[in-house]
mmCIF file of C-alpha atoms and ligand atoms in Angstrom:
data_model
loop_
_atom_site.group_PDB
_atom_site.id
_atom_site.type_symbol
_atom_site.label_atom_id
_atom_site.label_comp_id
_atom_site.label_asym_id
_atom_site.label_seq_id
_atom_site.Cartn_x
_atom_site.Cartn_y
_atom_site.Cartn_z
ATOM 1 C CA MET X 1 291.394 160.829 186.992
ATOM 2 C CA ASN X 2 292.421 164.502 186.961
ATOM 3 C CA THR X 3 295.316 165.325 184.668
ATOM 4 C CA ILE X 4 297.350 168.482 184.266
ATOM 5 C CA ILE X 5 299.442 168.998 181.148
ATOM 6 C CA VAL X 6 302.141 171.653 181.552
ATOM 7 C CA TYR X 7 304.147 172.488 178.452
ATOM 8 C CA THR X 8 306.594 174.967 177.017
ATOM 9 C CA SER X 9 306.911 175.543 173.298
ATOM 10 C CA MET X 10 308.617 178.145 171.164
ATOM 11 C CA THR X 11 307.488 177.357 167.625
ATOM 12 C CA GLY X 12 304.361 175.379 168.483
ATOM 13 C CA ASN X 13 305.439 171.754 168.052
ATOM 14 C CA THR X 14 305.369 170.806 171.737
ATOM 15 C CA GLU X 15 302.170 172.794 172.188
ATOM 16 C CA LEU X 16 300.583 170.749 169.407
ATOM 17 C CA ILE X 17 301.629 167.513 171.152
ATOM 18 C CA ALA X 18 300.186 168.867 174.416
ATOM 19 C CA ARG X 19 296.893 169.807 172.783
ATOM 20 C CA THR X 20 296.664 166.485 170.931
ATOM 21 C CA LEU X 21 297.235 164.518 174.158
ATOM 22 C CA ALA X 22 294.675 166.690 175.957
ATOM 23 C CA LYS X 23 292.072 166.062 173.260
ATOM 24 C CA GLN X 24 292.705 162.322 173.203
ATOM 25 C CA LEU X 25 292.522 162.010 176.990
ATOM 26 C CA THR X 26 289.345 164.093 177.035
ATOM 27 C CA ASN X 27 287.840 161.811 174.378
ATOM 28 C CA PHE X 28 288.460 158.915 176.781
ATOM 29 C CA GLY X 29 286.482 160.770 179.454
ATOM 30 C CA GLU X 30 289.448 162.117 181.442
ATOM 31 C CA ASN X 31 289.414 165.572 183.065
ATOM 32 C CA VAL X 32 292.323 167.538 181.640
ATOM 33 C CA GLU X 33 293.697 170.984 182.381
ATOM 34 C CA ILE X 34 296.367 172.308 180.039
ATOM 35 C CA LYS X 35 298.726 175.178 180.937
ATOM 36 C CA ASP X 36 301.799 176.940 179.638
ATOM 37 C CA ALA X 37 304.685 176.452 182.102
ATOM 38 C CA ILE X 38 305.258 180.205 182.216
ATOM 39 C CA ASP X 39 301.823 180.578 183.889
ATOM 40 C CA THR X 40 302.223 177.602 186.222
ATOM 41 C CA TYR X 41 303.600 177.147 189.741
ATOM 42 C CA ALA X 42 304.816 173.644 190.529
ATOM 43 C CA ASP X 43 302.754 173.533 193.728
ATOM 44 C CA GLU X 44 299.629 173.502 191.517
ATOM 45 C CA LEU X 45 300.538 169.943 190.522
ATOM 46 C CA SER X 46 299.533 168.476 193.864
ATOM 47 C CA SER X 47 295.816 168.918 193.051
ATOM 48 C CA PHE X 48 296.177 166.550 190.094
ATOM 49 C CA GLU X 49 296.811 162.829 190.247
ATOM 50 C CA ARG X 50 298.323 162.520 186.771
ATOM 51 C CA ILE X 51 300.889 165.055 185.554
ATOM 52 C CA LEU X 52 302.248 165.340 182.021
ATOM 53 C CA ILE X 53 305.128 167.729 181.393
ATOM 54 C CA GLY X 54 306.199 168.751 177.889
ATOM 55 C CA SER X 55 309.229 170.644 176.644
ATOM 56 C CA TYR X 56 311.251 171.068 173.496
ATOM 57 C CA THR X 57 315.068 170.950 173.725
ATOM 58 C CA TRP X 58 317.176 174.060 173.271
ATOM 59 C CA GLY X 59 320.861 174.959 172.942
ATOM 60 C CA ASP X 60 323.055 171.881 173.253
ATOM 61 C CA GLY X 61 320.557 169.486 174.808
ATOM 62 C CA ASP X 62 319.292 172.088 177.287
ATOM 63 C CA LEU X 63 315.985 173.031 178.827
ATOM 64 C CA PRO X 64 314.481 176.230 177.381
ATOM 65 C CA ASP X 65 315.012 179.391 179.459
ATOM 66 C CA GLU X 66 311.288 179.965 179.843
ATOM 67 C CA LEU X 67 310.943 176.598 181.608
ATOM 68 C CA LEU X 68 313.648 177.246 184.202
ATOM 69 C CA ASP X 69 311.508 178.917 186.909
ATOM 70 C CA PHE X 70 309.003 176.070 186.780
ATOM 71 C CA TYR X 71 311.838 173.507 186.661
ATOM 72 C CA ASP X 72 313.526 174.989 189.741
ATOM 73 C CA GLU X 73 310.247 174.808 191.645
ATOM 74 C CA LEU X 74 309.712 171.246 190.445
ATOM 75 C CA LYS X 75 313.022 170.242 192.027
ATOM 76 C CA THR X 76 311.676 171.185 195.470
ATOM 77 C CA THR X 77 308.133 169.834 195.052
ATOM 78 C CA ASP X 78 307.011 166.556 196.589
ATOM 79 C CA LEU X 79 305.448 164.507 193.786
ATOM 80 C CA SER X 80 305.194 161.221 195.666
ATOM 81 C CA SER X 81 301.398 161.203 195.286
ATOM 82 C CA ASN X 82 301.579 161.744 191.529
ATOM 83 C CA ILE X 83 301.860 159.551 188.495
ATOM 84 C CA GLY X 84 303.187 161.117 185.328
ATOM 85 C CA ALA X 85 305.050 161.150 182.068
ATOM 86 C CA VAL X 86 307.001 163.546 179.889
ATOM 87 C CA PHE X 87 306.860 164.509 176.217
ATOM 88 C CA GLY X 88 308.532 166.949 173.866
ATOM 89 C CA ALA X 89 309.555 167.878 170.378
ATOM 90 C CA GLY X 90 313.174 167.698 169.299
ATOM 91 C CA ASP X 91 315.305 167.219 166.256
ATOM 92 C CA SER X 92 317.510 164.152 165.856
ATOM 93 C CA SER X 93 320.026 166.085 163.752
ATOM 94 C CA TYR X 94 321.197 167.576 167.091
ATOM 95 C CA GLN X 95 323.626 165.601 169.240
ATOM 96 C CA HIS X 96 321.333 165.439 172.273
ATOM 97 C CA PHE X 97 318.000 164.511 170.771
ATOM 98 C CA ALA X 98 315.052 165.691 172.918
ATOM 99 C CA ARG X 99 317.225 165.635 176.032
ATOM 100 C CA ALA X 100 314.797 167.945 177.840
ATOM 101 C CA VAL X 101 312.451 164.951 178.051
ATOM 102 C CA ASP X 102 315.121 162.918 179.878
ATOM 103 C CA LEU X 103 316.006 165.804 182.210
ATOM 104 C CA LEU X 104 312.375 166.294 183.165
ATOM 105 C CA GLU X 105 311.806 162.565 183.579
ATOM 106 C CA ASP X 106 314.789 162.319 185.925
ATOM 107 C CA THR X 107 313.483 165.243 187.962
ATOM 108 C CA LEU X 108 309.981 163.793 188.254
ATOM 109 C CA THR X 109 311.520 160.508 189.414
ATOM 110 C CA GLN X 110 313.740 162.284 191.956
ATOM 111 C CA GLN X 111 310.704 164.073 193.352
ATOM 112 C CA GLY X 112 308.882 160.785 193.889
ATOM 113 C CA CYS X 113 306.551 160.771 190.900
ATOM 114 C CA SER X 114 305.780 157.312 189.484
ATOM 115 C CA ILE X 115 306.678 157.400 185.810
ATOM 116 C CA LEU X 116 303.951 155.701 183.767
ATOM 117 C CA GLN X 117 305.960 155.161 180.608
ATOM 118 C CA LYS X 118 309.059 156.253 178.737
ATOM 119 C CA GLY X 119 308.845 159.852 177.490
ATOM 120 C CA LEU X 120 307.333 160.660 174.116
ATOM 121 C CA LYS X 121 309.969 162.280 171.880
ATOM 122 C CA ILE X 122 308.682 163.649 168.594
ATOM 123 C CA ASP X 123 311.419 164.074 166.001
ATOM 124 C CA GLN X 124 310.819 167.139 163.844
ATOM 125 C CA SER X 125 313.246 165.863 161.212
ATOM 126 C CA LYS X 126 311.031 162.834 160.525
ATOM 127 C CA ASP X 127 307.670 162.744 158.830
ATOM 128 C CA LEU X 128 305.747 161.215 161.730
ATOM 129 C CA ASP X 129 302.012 160.841 162.153
ATOM 130 C CA LEU X 130 301.548 162.977 165.272
ATOM 131 C CA GLN X 131 298.032 161.718 165.986
ATOM 132 C CA GLU X 132 299.237 158.123 165.872
ATOM 133 C CA GLU X 133 302.332 158.733 168.017
ATOM 134 C CA CYS X 134 300.237 160.581 170.574
ATOM 135 C CA LEU X 135 297.494 157.972 170.573
ATOM 136 C CA ALA X 136 299.967 155.177 171.324
ATOM 137 C CA PHE X 137 301.248 157.282 174.245
ATOM 138 C CA THR X 138 297.722 158.098 175.444
ATOM 139 C CA LEU X 139 296.662 154.448 175.327
ATOM 140 C CA LYS X 140 299.685 153.452 177.405
ATOM 141 C CA LEU X 141 298.916 156.205 179.912
ATOM 142 C CA LEU X 142 295.431 154.801 180.255
ATOM 143 C CA LYS X 143 296.742 151.224 180.188
ATOM 144 C CA LYS X 144 294.503 150.473 177.220
ATOM 145 C CA GLU X 145 297.239 149.237 174.907
ATOM 146 C CA ASN X 146 297.148 145.631 173.651
HETATM 147 C C1 LIG T 201 319.159 176.965 168.679
HETATM 148 C C2 LIG T 201 318.439 175.644 168.697
HETATM 149 C C3 LIG T 201 318.951 174.603 169.459
HETATM 150 C C4 LIG T 201 318.318 173.346 169.468
HETATM 151 N N1 LIG T 201 318.878 172.314 170.196
HETATM 152 C C5 LIG T 201 318.293 171.086 170.149
HETATM 153 C C6 LIG T 201 318.882 169.983 170.845
HETATM 154 O O1 LIG T 201 319.919 170.084 171.505
HETATM 155 N N2 LIG T 201 318.241 168.773 170.777
HETATM 156 C C7 LIG T 201 317.100 168.598 170.048
HETATM 157 O O2 LIG T 201 316.584 167.472 170.011
HETATM 158 N N3 LIG T 201 316.523 169.635 169.374
HETATM 159 C C8 LIG T 201 317.080 170.861 169.410
HETATM 160 N N4 LIG T 201 316.523 171.910 168.725
HETATM 161 C C9 LIG T 201 315.310 171.645 167.924
HETATM 162 C C10 LIG T 201 314.009 171.979 168.636
HETATM 163 O O3 LIG T 201 313.900 171.285 169.864
HETATM 164 C C11 LIG T 201 312.852 171.573 167.696
HETATM 165 O O4 LIG T 201 312.839 172.450 166.600
HETATM 166 C C12 LIG T 201 311.504 171.541 168.363
HETATM 167 O O5 LIG T 201 310.582 171.020 167.450
HETATM 168 C C13 LIG T 201 311.019 172.912 168.829
HETATM 169 O O6 LIG T 201 309.831 172.698 169.559
HETATM 170 P P1 LIG T 201 308.705 173.808 169.745
HETATM 171 O O7 LIG T 201 308.023 173.998 168.382
HETATM 172 O O8 LIG T 201 307.774 173.230 170.754
HETATM 173 O O9 LIG T 201 309.339 175.065 170.183
HETATM 174 C C14 LIG T 201 317.120 173.153 168.716
HETATM 175 C C15 LIG T 201 316.604 174.224 167.965
HETATM 176 C C16 LIG T 201 317.238 175.448 167.949
HETATM 177 C C17 LIG T 201 316.666 176.569 167.102
#
């Protein structure tokens, strides 16, 4: 199945999640294209069956400014032929932990995308094993979990 991973990342944490997911999916034989949201038009998504969108959370539970063009396009894109999921880095010391993940998930749902699983939120304030967190997410995407 063809997958596109579109992410936005300021300090590299969400990019690392994106790259880890891409590597894991590729290791399972999936075709994966990975792109920064700033270089992506939402109408590119229609050529991919599976879409994964990643963003960190900014401000007071907000989407980052550099995602807004892509996000606006997303809100007018028909995603009823797509399956997908969302991921992102955040910090649970903020009131709205990784809220960008929820905002994006809601938008994908509104645009008709079938959400494969609950979004992956990586908490920067915790000492998590990124590979493990991502692998659990990847296995669920591929329906390989036990
Ligand atoms: C000004 C500012 C506001 C932030 N607001 C939030 C927030 O509301 N919720 C949250 O979970 N994290 C928030 N964060 C934390 C970032 O989302 C976190 O550091 C994340 O790992 C950055 O991801 P990136 O490395 O992909 O850019 C904020 C960080 C900064 C500097």
